[in-house]
mmCIF file of C-alpha atoms in Angstrom:
data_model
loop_
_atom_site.group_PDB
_atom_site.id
_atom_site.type_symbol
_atom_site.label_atom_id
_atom_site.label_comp_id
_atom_site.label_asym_id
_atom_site.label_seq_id
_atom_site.Cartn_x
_atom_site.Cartn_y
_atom_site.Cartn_z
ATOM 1 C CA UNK H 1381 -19.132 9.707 -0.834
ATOM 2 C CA UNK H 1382 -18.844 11.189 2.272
ATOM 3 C CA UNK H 1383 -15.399 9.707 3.037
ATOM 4 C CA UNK H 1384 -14.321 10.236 -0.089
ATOM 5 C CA UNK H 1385 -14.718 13.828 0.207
ATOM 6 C CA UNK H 1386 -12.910 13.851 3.798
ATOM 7 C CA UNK H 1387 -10.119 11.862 2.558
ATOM 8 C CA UNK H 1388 -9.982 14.338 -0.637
ATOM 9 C CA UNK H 1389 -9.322 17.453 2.119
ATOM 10 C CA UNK H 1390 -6.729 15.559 3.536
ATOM 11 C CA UNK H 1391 -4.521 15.186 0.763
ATOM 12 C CA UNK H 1392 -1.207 16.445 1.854
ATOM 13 C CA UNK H 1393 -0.818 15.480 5.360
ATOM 14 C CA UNK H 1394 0.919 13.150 6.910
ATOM 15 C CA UNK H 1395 -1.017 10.034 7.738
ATOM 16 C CA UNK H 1396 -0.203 6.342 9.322
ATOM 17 C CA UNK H 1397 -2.057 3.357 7.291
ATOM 18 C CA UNK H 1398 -2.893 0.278 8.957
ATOM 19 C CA UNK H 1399 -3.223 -2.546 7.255
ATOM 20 C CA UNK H 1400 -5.712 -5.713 7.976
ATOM 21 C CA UNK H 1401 -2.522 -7.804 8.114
ATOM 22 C CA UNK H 1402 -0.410 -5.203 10.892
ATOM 23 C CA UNK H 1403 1.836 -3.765 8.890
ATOM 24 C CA UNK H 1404 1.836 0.328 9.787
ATOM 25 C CA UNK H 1405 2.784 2.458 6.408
ATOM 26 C CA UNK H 1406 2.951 6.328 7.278
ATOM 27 C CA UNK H 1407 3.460 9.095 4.508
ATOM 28 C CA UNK H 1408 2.093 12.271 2.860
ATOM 29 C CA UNK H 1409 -1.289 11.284 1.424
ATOM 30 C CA UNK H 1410 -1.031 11.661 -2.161
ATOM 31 C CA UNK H 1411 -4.833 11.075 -3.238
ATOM 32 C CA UNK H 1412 -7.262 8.869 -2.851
ATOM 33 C CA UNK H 1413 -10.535 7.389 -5.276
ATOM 34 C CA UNK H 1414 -14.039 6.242 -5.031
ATOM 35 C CA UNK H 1415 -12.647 2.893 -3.472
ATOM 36 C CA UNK H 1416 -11.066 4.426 -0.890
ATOM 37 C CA UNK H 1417 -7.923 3.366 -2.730
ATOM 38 C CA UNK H 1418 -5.020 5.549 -1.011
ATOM 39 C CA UNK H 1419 -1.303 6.553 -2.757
ATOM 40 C CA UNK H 1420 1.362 7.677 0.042
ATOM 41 C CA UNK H 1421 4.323 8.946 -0.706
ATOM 42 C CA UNK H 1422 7.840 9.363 1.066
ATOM 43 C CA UNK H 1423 7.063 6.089 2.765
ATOM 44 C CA UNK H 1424 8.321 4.124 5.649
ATOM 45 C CA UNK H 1425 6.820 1.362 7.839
ATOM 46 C CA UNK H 1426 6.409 2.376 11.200
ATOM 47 C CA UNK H 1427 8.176 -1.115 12.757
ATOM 48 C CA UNK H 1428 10.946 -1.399 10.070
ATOM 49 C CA UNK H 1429 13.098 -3.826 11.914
ATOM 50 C CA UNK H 1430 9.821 -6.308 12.221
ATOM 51 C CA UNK H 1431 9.125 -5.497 8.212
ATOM 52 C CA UNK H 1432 11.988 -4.783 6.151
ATOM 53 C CA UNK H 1433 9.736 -6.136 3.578
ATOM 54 C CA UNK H 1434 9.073 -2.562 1.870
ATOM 55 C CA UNK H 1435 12.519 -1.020 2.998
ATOM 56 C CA UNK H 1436 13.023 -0.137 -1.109
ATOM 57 C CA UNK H 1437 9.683 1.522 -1.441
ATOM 58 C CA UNK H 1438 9.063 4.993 -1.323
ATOM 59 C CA UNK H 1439 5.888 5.846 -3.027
ATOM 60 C CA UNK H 1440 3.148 3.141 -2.425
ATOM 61 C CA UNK H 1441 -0.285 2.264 -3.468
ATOM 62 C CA UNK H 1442 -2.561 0.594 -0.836
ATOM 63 C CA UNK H 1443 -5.661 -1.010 -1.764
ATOM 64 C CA UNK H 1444 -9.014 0.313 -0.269
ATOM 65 C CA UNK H 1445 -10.237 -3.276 1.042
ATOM 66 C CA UNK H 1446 -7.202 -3.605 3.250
ATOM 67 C CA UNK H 1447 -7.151 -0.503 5.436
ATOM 68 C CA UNK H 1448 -8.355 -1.000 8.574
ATOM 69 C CA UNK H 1449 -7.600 2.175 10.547
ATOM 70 C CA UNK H 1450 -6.362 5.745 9.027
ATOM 71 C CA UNK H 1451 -4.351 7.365 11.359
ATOM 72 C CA UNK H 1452 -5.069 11.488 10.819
ATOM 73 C CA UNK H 1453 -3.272 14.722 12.133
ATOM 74 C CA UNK H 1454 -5.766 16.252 14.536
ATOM 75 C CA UNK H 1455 -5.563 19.312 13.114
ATOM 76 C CA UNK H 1456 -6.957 17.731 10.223
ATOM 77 C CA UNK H 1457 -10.174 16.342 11.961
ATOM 78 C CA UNK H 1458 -13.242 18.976 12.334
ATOM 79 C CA UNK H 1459 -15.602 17.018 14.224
ATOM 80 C CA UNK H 1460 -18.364 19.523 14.005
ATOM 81 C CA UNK H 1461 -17.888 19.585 10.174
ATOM 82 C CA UNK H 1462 -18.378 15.842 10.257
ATOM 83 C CA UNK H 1463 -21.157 15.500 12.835
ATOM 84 C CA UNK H 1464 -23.180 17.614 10.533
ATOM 85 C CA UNK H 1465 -22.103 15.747 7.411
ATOM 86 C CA UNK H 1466 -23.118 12.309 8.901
ATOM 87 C CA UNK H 1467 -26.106 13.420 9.904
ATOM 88 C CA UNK H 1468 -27.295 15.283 7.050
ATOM 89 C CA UNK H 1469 -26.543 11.810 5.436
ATOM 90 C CA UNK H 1470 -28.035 9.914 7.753
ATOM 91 C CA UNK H 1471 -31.639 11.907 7.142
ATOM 92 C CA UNK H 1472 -30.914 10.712 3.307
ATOM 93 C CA UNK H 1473 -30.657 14.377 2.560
ATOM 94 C CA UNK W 590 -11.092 13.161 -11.452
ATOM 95 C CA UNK W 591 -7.802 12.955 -12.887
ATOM 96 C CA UNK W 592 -5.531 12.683 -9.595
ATOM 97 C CA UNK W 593 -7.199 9.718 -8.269
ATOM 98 C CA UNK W 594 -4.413 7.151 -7.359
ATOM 99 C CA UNK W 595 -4.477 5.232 -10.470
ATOM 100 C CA UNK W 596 -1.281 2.838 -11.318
ATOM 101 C CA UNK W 597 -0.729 4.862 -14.250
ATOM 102 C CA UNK W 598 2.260 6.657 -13.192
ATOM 103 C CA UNK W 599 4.269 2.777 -12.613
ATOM 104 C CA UNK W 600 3.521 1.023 -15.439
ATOM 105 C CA UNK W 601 6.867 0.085 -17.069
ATOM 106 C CA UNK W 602 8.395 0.195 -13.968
ATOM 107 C CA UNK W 603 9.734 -1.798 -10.865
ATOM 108 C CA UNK W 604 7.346 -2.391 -8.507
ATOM 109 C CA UNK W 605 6.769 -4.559 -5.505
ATOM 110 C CA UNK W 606 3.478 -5.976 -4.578
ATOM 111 C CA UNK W 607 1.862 -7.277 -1.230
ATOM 112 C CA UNK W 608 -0.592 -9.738 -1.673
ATOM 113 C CA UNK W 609 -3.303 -10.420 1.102
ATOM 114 C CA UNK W 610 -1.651 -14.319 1.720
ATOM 115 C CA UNK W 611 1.752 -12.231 3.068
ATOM 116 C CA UNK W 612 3.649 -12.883 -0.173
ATOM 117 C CA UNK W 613 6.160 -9.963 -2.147
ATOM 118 C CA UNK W 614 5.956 -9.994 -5.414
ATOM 119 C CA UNK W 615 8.501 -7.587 -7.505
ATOM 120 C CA UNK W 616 8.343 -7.381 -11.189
ATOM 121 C CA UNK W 617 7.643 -4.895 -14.329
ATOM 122 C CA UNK W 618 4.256 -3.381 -14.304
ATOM 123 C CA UNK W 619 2.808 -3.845 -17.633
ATOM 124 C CA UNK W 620 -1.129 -3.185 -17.246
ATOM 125 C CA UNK W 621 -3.871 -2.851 -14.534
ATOM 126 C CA UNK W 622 -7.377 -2.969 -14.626
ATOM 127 C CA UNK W 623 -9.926 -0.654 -12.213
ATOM 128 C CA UNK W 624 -10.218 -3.967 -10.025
ATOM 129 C CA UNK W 625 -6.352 -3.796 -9.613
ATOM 130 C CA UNK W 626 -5.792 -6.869 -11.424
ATOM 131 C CA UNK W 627 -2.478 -6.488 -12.191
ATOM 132 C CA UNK W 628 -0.127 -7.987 -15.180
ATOM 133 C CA UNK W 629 3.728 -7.820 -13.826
ATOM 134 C CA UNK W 630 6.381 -8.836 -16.352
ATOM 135 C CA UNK W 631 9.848 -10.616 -15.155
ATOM 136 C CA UNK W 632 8.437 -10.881 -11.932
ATOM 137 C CA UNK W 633 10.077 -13.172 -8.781
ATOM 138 C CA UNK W 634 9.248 -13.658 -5.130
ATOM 139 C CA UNK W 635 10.951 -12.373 -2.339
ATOM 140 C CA UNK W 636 10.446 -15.203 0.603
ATOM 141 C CA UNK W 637 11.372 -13.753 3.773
ATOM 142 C CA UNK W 638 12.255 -15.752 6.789
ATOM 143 C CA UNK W 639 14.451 -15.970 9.894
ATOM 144 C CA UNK W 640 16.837 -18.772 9.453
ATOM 145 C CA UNK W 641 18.457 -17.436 6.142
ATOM 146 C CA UNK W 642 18.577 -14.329 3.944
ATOM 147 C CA UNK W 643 15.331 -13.323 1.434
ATOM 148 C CA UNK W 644 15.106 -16.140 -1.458
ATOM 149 C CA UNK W 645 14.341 -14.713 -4.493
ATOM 150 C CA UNK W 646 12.168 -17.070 -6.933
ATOM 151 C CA UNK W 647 11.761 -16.516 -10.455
ATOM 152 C CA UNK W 648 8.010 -16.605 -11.687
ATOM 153 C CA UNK W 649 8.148 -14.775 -14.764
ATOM 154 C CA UNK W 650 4.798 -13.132 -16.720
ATOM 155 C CA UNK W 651 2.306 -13.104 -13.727
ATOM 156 C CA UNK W 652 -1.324 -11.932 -13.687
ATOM 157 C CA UNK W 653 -2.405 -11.159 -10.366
ATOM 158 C CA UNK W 654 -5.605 -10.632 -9.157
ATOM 159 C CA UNK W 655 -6.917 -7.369 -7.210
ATOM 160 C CA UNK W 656 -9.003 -9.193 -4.586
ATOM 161 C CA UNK W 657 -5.554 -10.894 -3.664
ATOM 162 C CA UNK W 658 -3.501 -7.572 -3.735
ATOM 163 C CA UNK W 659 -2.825 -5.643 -0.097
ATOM 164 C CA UNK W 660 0.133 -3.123 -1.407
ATOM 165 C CA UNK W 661 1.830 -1.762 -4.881
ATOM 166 C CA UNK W 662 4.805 0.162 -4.330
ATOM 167 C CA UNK W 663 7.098 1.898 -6.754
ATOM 168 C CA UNK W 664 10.861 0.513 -5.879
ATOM 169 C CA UNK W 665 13.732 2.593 -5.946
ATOM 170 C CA UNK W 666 15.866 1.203 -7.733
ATOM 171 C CA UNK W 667 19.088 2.342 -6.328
ATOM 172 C CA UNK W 668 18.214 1.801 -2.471
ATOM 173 C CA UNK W 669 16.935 -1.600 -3.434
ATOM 174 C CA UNK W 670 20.637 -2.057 -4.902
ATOM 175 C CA UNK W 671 22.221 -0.959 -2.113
ATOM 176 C CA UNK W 672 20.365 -3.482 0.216
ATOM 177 C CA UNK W 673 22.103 -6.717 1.076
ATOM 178 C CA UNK W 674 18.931 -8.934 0.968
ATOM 179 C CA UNK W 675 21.065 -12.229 1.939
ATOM 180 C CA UNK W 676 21.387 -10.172 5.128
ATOM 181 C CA UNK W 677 17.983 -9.420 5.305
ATOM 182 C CA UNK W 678 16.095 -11.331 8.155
ATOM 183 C CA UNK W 679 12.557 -11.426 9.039
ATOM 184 C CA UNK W 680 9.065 -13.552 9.442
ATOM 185 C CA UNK W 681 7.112 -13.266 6.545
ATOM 186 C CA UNK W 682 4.114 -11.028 6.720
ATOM 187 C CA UNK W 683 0.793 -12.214 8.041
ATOM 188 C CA UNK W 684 -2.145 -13.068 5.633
ATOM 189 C CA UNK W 685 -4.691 -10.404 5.539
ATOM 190 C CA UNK W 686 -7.862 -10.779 7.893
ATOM 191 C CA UNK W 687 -10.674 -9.426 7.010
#
């Protein structure tokens, strides 16, 4: 839940989406679910040349089970915010 | 919640999908499922490789299955006109690893 939340707060930026098989997608995050599902829009892939595959595609949904990193703004990370929301989950409380 | 990133908003419409083995489907969304199973409608592949330009295959009424599905994206119909995909060059994407 936690991460849903923090992904919820993003909504808006710019992020950079990579993908368990390399591709890079960066866009505005347009919202995200329970399953860590994400929508971006205004796509492009970050090596276009390498992966023209999704040159048409502008608005994208990316399945939760295939992220493997989430590339944020760092003015959209509070770190203190999240040490104390781990850790309040962490104590199960 | 009502702006979760349901598929809603593309069914009817072109869309291309990713799925985890590296292959690009493109077809007519007709119905999903909260899995992301997804029904597409006049679909074909797009095979990508380096020797010759993207072959497109004609599959017709496909259901796919979420587990196998990476990326859904809405097409835009006129810059995927404008593209010259017998120009088009590339190695096909890499199977998901998980």
């Amino acid at each position: 839940m936690l991460f849903f939340s923090y992904f919820k707060d993003l909504v808006g930026r710019e992020v950079t989406v990579e993908l368990k098989n390399d591709l890079a997608i960066r866009g505005t995050l347009h919202s995200v679910d329970q399953y860590l599902n994400i929508k971006l829009e205004n796509t492009r892939v970050v090596d276009q040349d390498k992966y023209p595959h999704m040159l048409s595609v502008r608005n994208c949904f990316i399945r939760g089970s295939v992220v493997r990193y989430v590339q944020l703004p760092p003015e959209g990370v509070d770190i203190e915010l999240l040490h104390d929301a781990t850790r309040r989950e962490a104590r199960g409380g | 919640m009502s702006t979760g990133p349901g598929l809603e908003s593309l069914v009817d419409q072109q869309i291309s999908v990713i799925t985890n083995d590296g292959r690009n489907i493109v077809g007519i969304l007709k119905g999903f499922d909260q899995a992301t199973n997804i029904i597409l409608d006049e679909s074909h592949e797009r095979v990508f490789s380096t020797k010759e330009g993207v072959q497109q295959i004609v599959l017709g009424l496909y259901i796919i299955r979420g587990d196998n599905i990476s990326v859904v994206g809405e097409l835009d119909l006129d810059l995927d006109r404008s593209l010259d995909m017998t120009k088009l060059r590339a190695h096909p994407l890499k199977p998901v690893i998980h």
